[in-house]
CSV table of C-alpha atoms in Angstrom, one decimal:
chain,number,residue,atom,x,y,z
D,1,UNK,CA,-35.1,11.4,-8.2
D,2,UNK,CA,-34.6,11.5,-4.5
D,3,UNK,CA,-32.2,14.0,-2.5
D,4,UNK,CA,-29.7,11.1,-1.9
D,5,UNK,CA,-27.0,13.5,-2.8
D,6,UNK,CA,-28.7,16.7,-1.3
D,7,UNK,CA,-26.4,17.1,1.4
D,8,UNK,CA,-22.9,16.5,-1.0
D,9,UNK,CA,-24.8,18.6,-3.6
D,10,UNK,CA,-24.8,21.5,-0.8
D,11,UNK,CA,-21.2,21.4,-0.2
D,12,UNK,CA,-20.4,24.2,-2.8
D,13,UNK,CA,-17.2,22.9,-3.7
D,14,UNK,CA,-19.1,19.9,-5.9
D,15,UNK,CA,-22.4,21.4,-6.2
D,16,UNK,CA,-25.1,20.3,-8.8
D,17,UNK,CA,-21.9,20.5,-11.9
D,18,UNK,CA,-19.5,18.0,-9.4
D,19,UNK,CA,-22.0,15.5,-8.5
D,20,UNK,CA,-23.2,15.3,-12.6
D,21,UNK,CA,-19.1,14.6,-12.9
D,22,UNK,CA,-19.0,11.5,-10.2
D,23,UNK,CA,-21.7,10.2,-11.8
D,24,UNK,CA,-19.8,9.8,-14.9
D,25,UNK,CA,-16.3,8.5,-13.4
D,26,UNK,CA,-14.8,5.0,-13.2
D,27,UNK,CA,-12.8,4.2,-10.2
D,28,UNK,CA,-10.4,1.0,-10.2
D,29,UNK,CA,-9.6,-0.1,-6.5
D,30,UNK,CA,-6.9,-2.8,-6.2
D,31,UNK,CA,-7.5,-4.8,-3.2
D,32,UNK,CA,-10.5,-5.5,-0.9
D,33,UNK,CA,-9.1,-5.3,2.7
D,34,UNK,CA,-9.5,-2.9,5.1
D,35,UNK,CA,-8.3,0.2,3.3
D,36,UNK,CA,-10.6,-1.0,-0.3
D,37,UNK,CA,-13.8,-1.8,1.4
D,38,UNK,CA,-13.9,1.6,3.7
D,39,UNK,CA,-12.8,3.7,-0.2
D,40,UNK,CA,-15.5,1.2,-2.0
D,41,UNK,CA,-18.0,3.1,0.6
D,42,UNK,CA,-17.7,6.1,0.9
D,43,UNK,CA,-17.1,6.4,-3.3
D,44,UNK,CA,-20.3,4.2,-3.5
D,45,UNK,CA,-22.3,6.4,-1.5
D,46,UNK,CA,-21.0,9.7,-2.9
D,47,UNK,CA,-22.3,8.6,-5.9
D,48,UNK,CA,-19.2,7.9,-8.3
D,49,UNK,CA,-21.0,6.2,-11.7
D,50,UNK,CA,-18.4,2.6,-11.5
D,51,UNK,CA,-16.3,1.0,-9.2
D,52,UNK,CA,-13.9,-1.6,-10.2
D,53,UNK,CA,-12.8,-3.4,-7.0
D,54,UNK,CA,-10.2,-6.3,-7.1
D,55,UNK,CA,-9.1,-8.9,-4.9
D,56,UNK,CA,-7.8,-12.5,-4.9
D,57,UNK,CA,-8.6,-13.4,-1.6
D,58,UNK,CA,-11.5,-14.2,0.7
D,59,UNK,CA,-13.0,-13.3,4.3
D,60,UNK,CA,-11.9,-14.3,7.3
D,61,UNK,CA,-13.0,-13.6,11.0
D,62,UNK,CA,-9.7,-11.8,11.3
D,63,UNK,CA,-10.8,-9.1,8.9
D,64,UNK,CA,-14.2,-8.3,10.4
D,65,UNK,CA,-12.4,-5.7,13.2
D,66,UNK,CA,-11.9,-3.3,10.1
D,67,UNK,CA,-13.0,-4.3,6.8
D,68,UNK,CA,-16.5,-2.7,6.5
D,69,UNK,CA,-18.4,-4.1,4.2
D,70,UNK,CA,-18.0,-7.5,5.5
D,71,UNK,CA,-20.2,-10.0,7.8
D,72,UNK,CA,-19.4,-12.6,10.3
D,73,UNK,CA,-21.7,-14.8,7.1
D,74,UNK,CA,-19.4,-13.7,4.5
D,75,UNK,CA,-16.4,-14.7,6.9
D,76,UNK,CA,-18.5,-18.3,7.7
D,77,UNK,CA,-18.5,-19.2,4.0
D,78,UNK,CA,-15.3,-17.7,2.9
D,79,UNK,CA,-16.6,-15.3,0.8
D,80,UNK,CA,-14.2,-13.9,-2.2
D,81,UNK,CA,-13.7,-10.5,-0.7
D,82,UNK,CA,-14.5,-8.8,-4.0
D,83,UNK,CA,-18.1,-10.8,-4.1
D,84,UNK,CA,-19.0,-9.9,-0.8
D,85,UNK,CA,-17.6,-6.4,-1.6
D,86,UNK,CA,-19.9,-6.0,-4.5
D,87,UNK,CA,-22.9,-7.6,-3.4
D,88,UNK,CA,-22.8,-5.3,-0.3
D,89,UNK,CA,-22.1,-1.8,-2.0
D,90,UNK,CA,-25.5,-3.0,-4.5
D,91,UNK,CA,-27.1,-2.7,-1.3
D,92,UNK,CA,-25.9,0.6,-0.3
D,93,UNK,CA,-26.2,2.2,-3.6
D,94,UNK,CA,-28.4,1.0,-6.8
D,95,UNK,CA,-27.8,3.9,-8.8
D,96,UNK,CA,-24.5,3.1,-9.4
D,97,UNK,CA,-22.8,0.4,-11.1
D,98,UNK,CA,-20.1,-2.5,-9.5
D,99,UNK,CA,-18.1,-4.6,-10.7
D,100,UNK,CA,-16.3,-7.3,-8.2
D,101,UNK,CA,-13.4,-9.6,-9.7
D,102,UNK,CA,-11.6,-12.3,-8.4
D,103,UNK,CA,-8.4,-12.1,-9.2
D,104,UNK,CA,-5.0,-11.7,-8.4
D,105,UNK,CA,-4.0,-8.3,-10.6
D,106,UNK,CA,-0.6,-8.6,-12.0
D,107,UNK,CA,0.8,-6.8,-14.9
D,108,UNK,CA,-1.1,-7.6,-17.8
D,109,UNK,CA,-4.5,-7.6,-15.8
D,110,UNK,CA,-4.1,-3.9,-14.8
D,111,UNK,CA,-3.5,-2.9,-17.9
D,112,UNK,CA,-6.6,-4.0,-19.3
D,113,UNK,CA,-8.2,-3.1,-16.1
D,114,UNK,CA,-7.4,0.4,-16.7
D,115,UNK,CA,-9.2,0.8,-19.9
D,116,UNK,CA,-11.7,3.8,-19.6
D,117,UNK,CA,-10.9,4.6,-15.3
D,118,UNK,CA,-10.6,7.9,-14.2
D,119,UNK,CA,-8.6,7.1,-11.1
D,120,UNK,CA,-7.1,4.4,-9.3
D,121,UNK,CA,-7.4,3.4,-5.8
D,122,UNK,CA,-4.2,2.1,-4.0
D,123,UNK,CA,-5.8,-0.6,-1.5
D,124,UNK,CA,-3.2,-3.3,-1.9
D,125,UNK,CA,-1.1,-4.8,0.8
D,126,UNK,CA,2.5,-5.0,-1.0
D,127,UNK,CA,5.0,-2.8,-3.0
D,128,UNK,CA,5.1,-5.4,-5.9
D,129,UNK,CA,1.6,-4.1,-6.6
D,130,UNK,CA,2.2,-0.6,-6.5
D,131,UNK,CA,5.2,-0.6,-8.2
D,132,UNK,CA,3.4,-2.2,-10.9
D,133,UNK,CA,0.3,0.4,-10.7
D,134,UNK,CA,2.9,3.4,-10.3
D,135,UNK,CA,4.2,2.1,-13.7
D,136,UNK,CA,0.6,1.8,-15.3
D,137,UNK,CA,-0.5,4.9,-13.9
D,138,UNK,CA,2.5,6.9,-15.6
D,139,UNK,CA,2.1,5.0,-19.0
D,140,UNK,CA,-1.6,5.7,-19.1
D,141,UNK,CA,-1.2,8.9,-17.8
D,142,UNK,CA,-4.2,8.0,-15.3
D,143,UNK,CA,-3.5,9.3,-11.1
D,144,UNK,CA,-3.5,7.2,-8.6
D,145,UNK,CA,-3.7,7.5,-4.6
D,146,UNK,CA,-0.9,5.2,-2.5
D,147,UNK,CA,-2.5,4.5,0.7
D,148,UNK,CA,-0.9,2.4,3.8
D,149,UNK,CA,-1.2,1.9,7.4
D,150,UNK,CA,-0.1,-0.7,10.1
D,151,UNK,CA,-0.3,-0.1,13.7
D,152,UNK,CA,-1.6,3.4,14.3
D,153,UNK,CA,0.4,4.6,11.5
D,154,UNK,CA,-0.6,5.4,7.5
D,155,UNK,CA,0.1,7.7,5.2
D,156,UNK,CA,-0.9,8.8,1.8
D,157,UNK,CA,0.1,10.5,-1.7
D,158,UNK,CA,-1.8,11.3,-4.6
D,159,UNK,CA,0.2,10.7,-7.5
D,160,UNK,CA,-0.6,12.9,-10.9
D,161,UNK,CA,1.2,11.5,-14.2
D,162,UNK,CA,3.0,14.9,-15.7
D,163,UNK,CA,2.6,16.7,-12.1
D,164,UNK,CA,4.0,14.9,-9.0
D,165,UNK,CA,6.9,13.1,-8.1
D,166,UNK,CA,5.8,9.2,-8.5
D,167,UNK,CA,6.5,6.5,-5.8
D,168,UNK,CA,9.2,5.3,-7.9
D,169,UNK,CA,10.9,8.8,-7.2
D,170,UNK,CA,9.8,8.8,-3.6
D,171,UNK,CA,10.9,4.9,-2.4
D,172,UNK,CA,13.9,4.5,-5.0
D,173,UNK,CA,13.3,1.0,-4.2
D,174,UNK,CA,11.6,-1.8,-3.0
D,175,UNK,CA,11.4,-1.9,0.7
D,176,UNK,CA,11.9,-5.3,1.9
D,177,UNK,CA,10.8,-7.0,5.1
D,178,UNK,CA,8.7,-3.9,6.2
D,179,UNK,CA,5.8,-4.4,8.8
D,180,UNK,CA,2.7,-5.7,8.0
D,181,UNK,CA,-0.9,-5.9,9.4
D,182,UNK,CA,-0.6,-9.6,10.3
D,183,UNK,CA,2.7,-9.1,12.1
D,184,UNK,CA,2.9,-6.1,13.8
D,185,UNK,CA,-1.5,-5.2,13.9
D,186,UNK,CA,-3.8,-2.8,13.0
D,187,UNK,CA,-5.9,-0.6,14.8
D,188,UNK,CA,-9.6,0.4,12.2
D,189,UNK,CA,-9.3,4.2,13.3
D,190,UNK,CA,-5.8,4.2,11.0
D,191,UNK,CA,-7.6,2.6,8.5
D,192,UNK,CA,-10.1,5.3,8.5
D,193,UNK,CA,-7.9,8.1,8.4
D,194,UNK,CA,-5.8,7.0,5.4
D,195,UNK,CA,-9.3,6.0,4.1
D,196,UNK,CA,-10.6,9.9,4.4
D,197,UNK,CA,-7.0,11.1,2.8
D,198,UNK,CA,-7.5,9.2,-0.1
D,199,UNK,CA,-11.4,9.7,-1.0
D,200,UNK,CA,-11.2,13.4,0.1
D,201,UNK,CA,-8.2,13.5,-2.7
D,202,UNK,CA,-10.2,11.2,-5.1
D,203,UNK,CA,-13.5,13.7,-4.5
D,204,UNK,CA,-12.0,16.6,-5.5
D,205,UNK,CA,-10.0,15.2,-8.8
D,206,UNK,CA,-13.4,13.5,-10.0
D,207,UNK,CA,-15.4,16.7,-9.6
D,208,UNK,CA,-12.8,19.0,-11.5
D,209,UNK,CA,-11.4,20.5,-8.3
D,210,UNK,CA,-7.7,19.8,-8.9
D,211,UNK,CA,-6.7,23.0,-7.5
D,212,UNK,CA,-7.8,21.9,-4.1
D,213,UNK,CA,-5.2,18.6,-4.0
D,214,UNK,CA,-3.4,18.6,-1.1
D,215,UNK,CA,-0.2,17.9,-2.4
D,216,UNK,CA,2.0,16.8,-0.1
D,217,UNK,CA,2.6,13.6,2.0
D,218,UNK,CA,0.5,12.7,4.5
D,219,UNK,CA,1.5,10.7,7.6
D,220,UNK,CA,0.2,10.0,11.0
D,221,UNK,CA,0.7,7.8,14.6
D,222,UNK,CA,-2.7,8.2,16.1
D,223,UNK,CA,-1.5,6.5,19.3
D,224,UNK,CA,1.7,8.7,19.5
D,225,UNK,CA,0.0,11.7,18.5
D,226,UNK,CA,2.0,12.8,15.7
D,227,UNK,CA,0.8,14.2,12.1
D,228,UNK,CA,2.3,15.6,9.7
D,229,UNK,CA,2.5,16.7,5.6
D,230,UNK,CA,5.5,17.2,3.8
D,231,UNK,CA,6.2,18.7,0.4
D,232,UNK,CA,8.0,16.1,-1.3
D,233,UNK,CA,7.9,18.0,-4.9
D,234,UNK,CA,11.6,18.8,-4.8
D,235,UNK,CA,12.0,14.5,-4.9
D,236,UNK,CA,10.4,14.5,-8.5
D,237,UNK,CA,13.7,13.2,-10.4
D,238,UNK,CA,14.2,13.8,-13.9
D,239,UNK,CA,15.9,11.0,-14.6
D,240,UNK,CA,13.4,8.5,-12.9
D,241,UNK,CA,12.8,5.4,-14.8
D,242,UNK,CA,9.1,5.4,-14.3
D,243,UNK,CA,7.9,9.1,-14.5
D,244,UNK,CA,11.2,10.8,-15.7
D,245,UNK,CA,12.2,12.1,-19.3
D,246,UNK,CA,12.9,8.8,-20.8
D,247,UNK,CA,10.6,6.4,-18.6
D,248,UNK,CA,11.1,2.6,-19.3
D,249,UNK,CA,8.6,1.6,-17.0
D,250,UNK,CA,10.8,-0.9,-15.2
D,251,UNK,CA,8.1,-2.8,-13.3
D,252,UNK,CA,6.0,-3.9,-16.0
D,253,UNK,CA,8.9,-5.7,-17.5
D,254,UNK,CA,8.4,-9.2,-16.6
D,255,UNK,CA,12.2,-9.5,-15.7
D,256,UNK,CA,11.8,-7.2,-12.7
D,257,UNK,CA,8.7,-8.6,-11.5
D,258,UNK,CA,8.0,-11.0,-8.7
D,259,UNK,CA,7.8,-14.2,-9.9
D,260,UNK,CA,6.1,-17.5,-8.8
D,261,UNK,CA,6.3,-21.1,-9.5
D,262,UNK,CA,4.4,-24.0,-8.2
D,263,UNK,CA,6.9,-26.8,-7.8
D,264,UNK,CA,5.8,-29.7,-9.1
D,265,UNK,CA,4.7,-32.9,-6.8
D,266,UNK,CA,5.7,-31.4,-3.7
D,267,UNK,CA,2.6,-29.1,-2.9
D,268,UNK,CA,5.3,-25.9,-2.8
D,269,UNK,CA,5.2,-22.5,-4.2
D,270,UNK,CA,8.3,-20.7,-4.7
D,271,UNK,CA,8.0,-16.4,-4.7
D,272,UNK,CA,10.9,-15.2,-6.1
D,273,UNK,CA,11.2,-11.2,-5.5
D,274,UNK,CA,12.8,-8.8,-8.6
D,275,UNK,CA,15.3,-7.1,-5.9
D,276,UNK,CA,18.5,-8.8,-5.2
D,277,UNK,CA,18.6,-7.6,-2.2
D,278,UNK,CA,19.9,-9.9,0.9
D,279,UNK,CA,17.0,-10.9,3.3
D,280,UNK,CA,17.8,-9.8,6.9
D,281,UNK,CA,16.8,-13.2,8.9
D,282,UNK,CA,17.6,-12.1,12.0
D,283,UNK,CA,15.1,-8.9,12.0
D,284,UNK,CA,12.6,-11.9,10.5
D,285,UNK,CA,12.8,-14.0,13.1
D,286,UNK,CA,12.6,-11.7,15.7
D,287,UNK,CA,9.3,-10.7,13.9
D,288,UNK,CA,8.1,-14.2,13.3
D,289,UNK,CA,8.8,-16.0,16.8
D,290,UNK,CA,6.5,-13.1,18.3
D,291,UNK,CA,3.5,-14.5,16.5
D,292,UNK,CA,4.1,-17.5,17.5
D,293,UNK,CA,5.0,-20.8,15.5
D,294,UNK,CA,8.3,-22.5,15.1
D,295,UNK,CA,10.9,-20.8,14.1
D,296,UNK,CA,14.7,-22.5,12.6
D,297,UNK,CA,17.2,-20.8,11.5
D,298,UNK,CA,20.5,-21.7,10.1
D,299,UNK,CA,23.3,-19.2,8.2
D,300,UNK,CA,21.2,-19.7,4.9
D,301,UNK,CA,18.0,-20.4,5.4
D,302,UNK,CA,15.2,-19.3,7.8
D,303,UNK,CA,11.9,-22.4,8.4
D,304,UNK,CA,8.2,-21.0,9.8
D,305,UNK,CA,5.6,-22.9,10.7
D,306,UNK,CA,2.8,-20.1,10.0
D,307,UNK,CA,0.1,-23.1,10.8
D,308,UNK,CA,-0.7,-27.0,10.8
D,309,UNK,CA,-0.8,-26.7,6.8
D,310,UNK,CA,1.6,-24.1,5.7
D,311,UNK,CA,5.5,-24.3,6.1
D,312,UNK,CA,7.7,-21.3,4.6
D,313,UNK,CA,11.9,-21.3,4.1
D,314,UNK,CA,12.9,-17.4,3.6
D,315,UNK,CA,16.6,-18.1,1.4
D,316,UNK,CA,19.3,-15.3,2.5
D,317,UNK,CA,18.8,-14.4,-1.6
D,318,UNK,CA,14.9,-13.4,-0.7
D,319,UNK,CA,13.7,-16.7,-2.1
D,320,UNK,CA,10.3,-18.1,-0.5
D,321,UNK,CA,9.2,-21.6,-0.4
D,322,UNK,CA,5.9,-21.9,0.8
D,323,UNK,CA,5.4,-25.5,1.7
D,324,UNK,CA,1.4,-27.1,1.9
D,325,UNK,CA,-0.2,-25.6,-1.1
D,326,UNK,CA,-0.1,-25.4,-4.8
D,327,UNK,CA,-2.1,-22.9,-5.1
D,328,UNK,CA,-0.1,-19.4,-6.1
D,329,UNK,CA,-2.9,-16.8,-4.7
D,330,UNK,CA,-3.3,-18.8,-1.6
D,331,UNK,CA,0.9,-18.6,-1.2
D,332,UNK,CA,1.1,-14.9,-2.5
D,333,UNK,CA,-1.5,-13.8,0.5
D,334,UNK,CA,0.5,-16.0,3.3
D,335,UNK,CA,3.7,-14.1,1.3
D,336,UNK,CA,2.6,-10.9,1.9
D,337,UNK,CA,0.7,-11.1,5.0
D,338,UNK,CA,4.5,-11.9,7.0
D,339,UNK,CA,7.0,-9.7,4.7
D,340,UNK,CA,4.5,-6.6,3.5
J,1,UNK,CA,23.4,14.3,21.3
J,2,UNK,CA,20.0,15.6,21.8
J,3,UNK,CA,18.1,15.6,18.3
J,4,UNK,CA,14.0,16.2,18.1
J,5,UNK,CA,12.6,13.3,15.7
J,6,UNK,CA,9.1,13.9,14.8
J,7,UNK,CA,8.1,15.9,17.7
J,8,UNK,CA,10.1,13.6,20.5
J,9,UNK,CA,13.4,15.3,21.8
J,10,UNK,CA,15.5,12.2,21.7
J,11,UNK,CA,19.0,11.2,23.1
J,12,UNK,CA,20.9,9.6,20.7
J,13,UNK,CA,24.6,8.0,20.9
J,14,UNK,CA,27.0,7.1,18.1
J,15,UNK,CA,24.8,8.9,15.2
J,16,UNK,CA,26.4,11.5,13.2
J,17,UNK,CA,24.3,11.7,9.9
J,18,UNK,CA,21.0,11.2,8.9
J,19,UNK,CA,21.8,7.7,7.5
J,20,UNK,CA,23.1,6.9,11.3
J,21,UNK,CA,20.1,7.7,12.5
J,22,UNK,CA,17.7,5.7,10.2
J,23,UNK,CA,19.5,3.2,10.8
J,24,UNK,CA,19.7,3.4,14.5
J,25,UNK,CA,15.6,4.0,14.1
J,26,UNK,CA,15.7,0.8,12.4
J,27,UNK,CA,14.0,2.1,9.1
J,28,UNK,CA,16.7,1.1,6.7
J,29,UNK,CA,15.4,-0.3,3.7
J,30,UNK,CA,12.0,1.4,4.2
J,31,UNK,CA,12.0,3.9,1.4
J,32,UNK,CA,12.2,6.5,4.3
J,33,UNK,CA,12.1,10.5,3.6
J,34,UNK,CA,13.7,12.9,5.3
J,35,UNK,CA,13.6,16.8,6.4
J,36,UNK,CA,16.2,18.0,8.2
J,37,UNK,CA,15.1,21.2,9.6
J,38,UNK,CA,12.6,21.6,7.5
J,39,UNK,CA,14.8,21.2,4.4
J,40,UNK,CA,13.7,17.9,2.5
J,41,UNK,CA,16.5,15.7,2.0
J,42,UNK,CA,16.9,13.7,-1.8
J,43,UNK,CA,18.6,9.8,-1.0
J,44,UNK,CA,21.9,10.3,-1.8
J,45,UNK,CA,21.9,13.2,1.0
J,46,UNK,CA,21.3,11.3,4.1
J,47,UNK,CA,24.6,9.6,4.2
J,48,UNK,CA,26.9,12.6,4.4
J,49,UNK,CA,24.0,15.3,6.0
J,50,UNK,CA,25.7,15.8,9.2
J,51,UNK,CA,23.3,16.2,12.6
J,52,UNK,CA,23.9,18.6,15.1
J,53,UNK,CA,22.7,19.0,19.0
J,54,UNK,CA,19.2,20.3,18.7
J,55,UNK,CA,18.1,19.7,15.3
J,56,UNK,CA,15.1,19.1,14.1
J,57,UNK,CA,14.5,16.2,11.9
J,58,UNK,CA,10.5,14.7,10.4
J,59,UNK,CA,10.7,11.1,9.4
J,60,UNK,CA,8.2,9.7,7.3
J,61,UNK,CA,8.7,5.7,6.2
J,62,UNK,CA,6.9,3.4,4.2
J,63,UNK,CA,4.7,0.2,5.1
J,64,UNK,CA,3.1,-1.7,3.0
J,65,UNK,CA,-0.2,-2.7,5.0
J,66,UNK,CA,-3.9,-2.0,3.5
């Protein structure tokens, strides 16, 4: 045995007893971007006995700015980001044990996912995802850690089944057309301080330190200088579908999930999102015509050009068309990398 | 009416509740949370919570990104 651990193993709030409790925990991270590789690390190193990390996409030289574990090779042969995750994190810790899938985690995938994890790691890029993991994590009655950041901003909750409010209580609904990393940037140190929120949280629930949770939201602007931690316990709502008296765990009915189609013989994906809400075009063009690419617009429809292959129509009724593939993963990470 | 949003003192014109405001900030439809002088807001509030000169008021929204 080496002293690996020595200097964690110091640290008297883990000690010899916390470290002997990592080694014995399974963490489930969903998503392998910039806020999953910099978790996968620092758990991988501290020691924590399995990691589970998911993701359906692969690398691309646009991710190497933030997303750790990655190298320009793995961006050169479009690497599956969960593959280059794992194969990495063997590197930086072979007393531990990895597991990288490929896959696009939806409902019935999470569920079996969660068999046997301790914790689960918010790394995703959209709200359809957590929804569904806020749903799973209150059914299973297993916390998880929301974690999200564009810009300079981010901000982070630990959620506790039983305890705290969940982000069902917290967002009441699905925000739609929200910023995203592809539209509006990202800058690594905001990655890194969400990152250090959530695996300081994670740290002390898989060592038995609950009592040291922070317990409040955490949010930040490191360009504007602004932090700050609210108490959002008095939001927990009795009557919330997913974490109240009588939860019906709306999100992992298939009826109020996001759904996709691949239309057939025209090389189109339709994304369908569960909210009914109205899709503001206007705020979506203005976003979209700053990133270049054609933009047309008429009352009901809105056209993109994201690039030489890909064509999407946003419908008024937030119905997508993504025109140049049939391939649903490839259209849900175009899908999410515009609207968030 | 001068109003002090997450640390900035701000002029703002034409806003007279906390729903005015988030949606003059452009973060309706963003899940966003609310204390209003250090009292934390539930939804249904920040439609009729009425701002005055000088308040204080912390905004945190939600973003998707990761």
């Amino acid at each position: 045995m080496n002293d690996r651990y020595s200097r964690q193993i110091l640290f008297d709030s883990i000690g010899e007893e916390g470290q002997e409790l990592l080694a014995n925990k399974h963490v489930l991270i969903i998503g392998a971007g910039a806020l999953g590789t910099g978790n996968a690390e620092i758990l991988a190193r501290a020691g924590v006995g399995k990691i589970t990390i998911v993701d359906r996409d692969y690398v691309e030289w646009s991710n190497l700015q933030r997303q750790q574990l990655f190298s320009e090779e793995d961006a050169k042969y479009r690497m599956p980001k969960a593959v280059a995750a794992r194969e990495r994190l063997e590197q930086l810790n072979s007393d531990i044990e990895v597991e990288g899938l490929v896959m696009d985690a939806g409902a019935e995938e999470l569920r079996q996912l969660t068999e046997f994890v301790h914790l689960i790691i918010d790394a995703t890029d959209n709200f359809d995802t957590r929804l569904l993991m806020n749903d799973i994590s209150q059914e299973t009655k297993i916390p998880w850690i929301y974690g999200a950041c564009v810009g300079s901003y981010g901000l982070s909750y630990s959620i506790i089944p039983g305890e705290t409010p969940c982000l069902s209580c917290l967002l009441e609904k699905v925000p739609m057309g929200g910023a995203t990393c592809d539209t509006a940037g990202i800058i690594a140190p905001a990655v890194q301080m969400v990152v250090a929120h959530q695996t300081a949280e994670a740290l002390k629930l898989l060592t038995g330190n609950k009592d040291a949770l922070r317990n409040k939201l955490v949010s930040f602007d490191l360009w504007n200088n602004h932090y700050m931690a609210m108490d959002v316990r008095k939001l927990k709502k009795q009557d919330c579908p997913s974490c109240g008296n009588h939860p019906s765990y709306p999100y992992l009915n298939p009826e109020n999930q996001t759904k996709t189609a691949v239309l057939c013989g025209r090389d189109t994906v339709q994304i369908r999102p569960s909210e009914h809400g109205e899709r503001d075009l206007e705020e979506l063009s203005g976003v979209l015509s700053r990133l270049g690419g054609r933009v047309e617009q008429n009352p009901y429809l809105l056209s993109y050009r994201a690039n030489e292959q890909h064509r999407l129509v946003f419908f008024k009724d937030g119905r997508v068309l993504i025109h140049g593939t049939k391939d649903i993963a490839e259209a849900k990470n175009l899908y999410y990398s515009l609207i968030g | 009416m001068k109003l002090v949003v997450n640390g900035n003192t701000m002029e703002v014109a034409g806003v007279q509740t906390v729903g005015d405001l988030i949606k003059e900030l452009k973060l309706a439809g963003k899940g966003a949370i609310v204390e209003l002088n250090e009292e934390i807001l539930s939804k249904s509030e920040h439609a009729e919570a009425v701002l005055a000169n000088g308040d204080k008021v912390e905004i945190v929204h939600f973003v998707g990104g990761g």
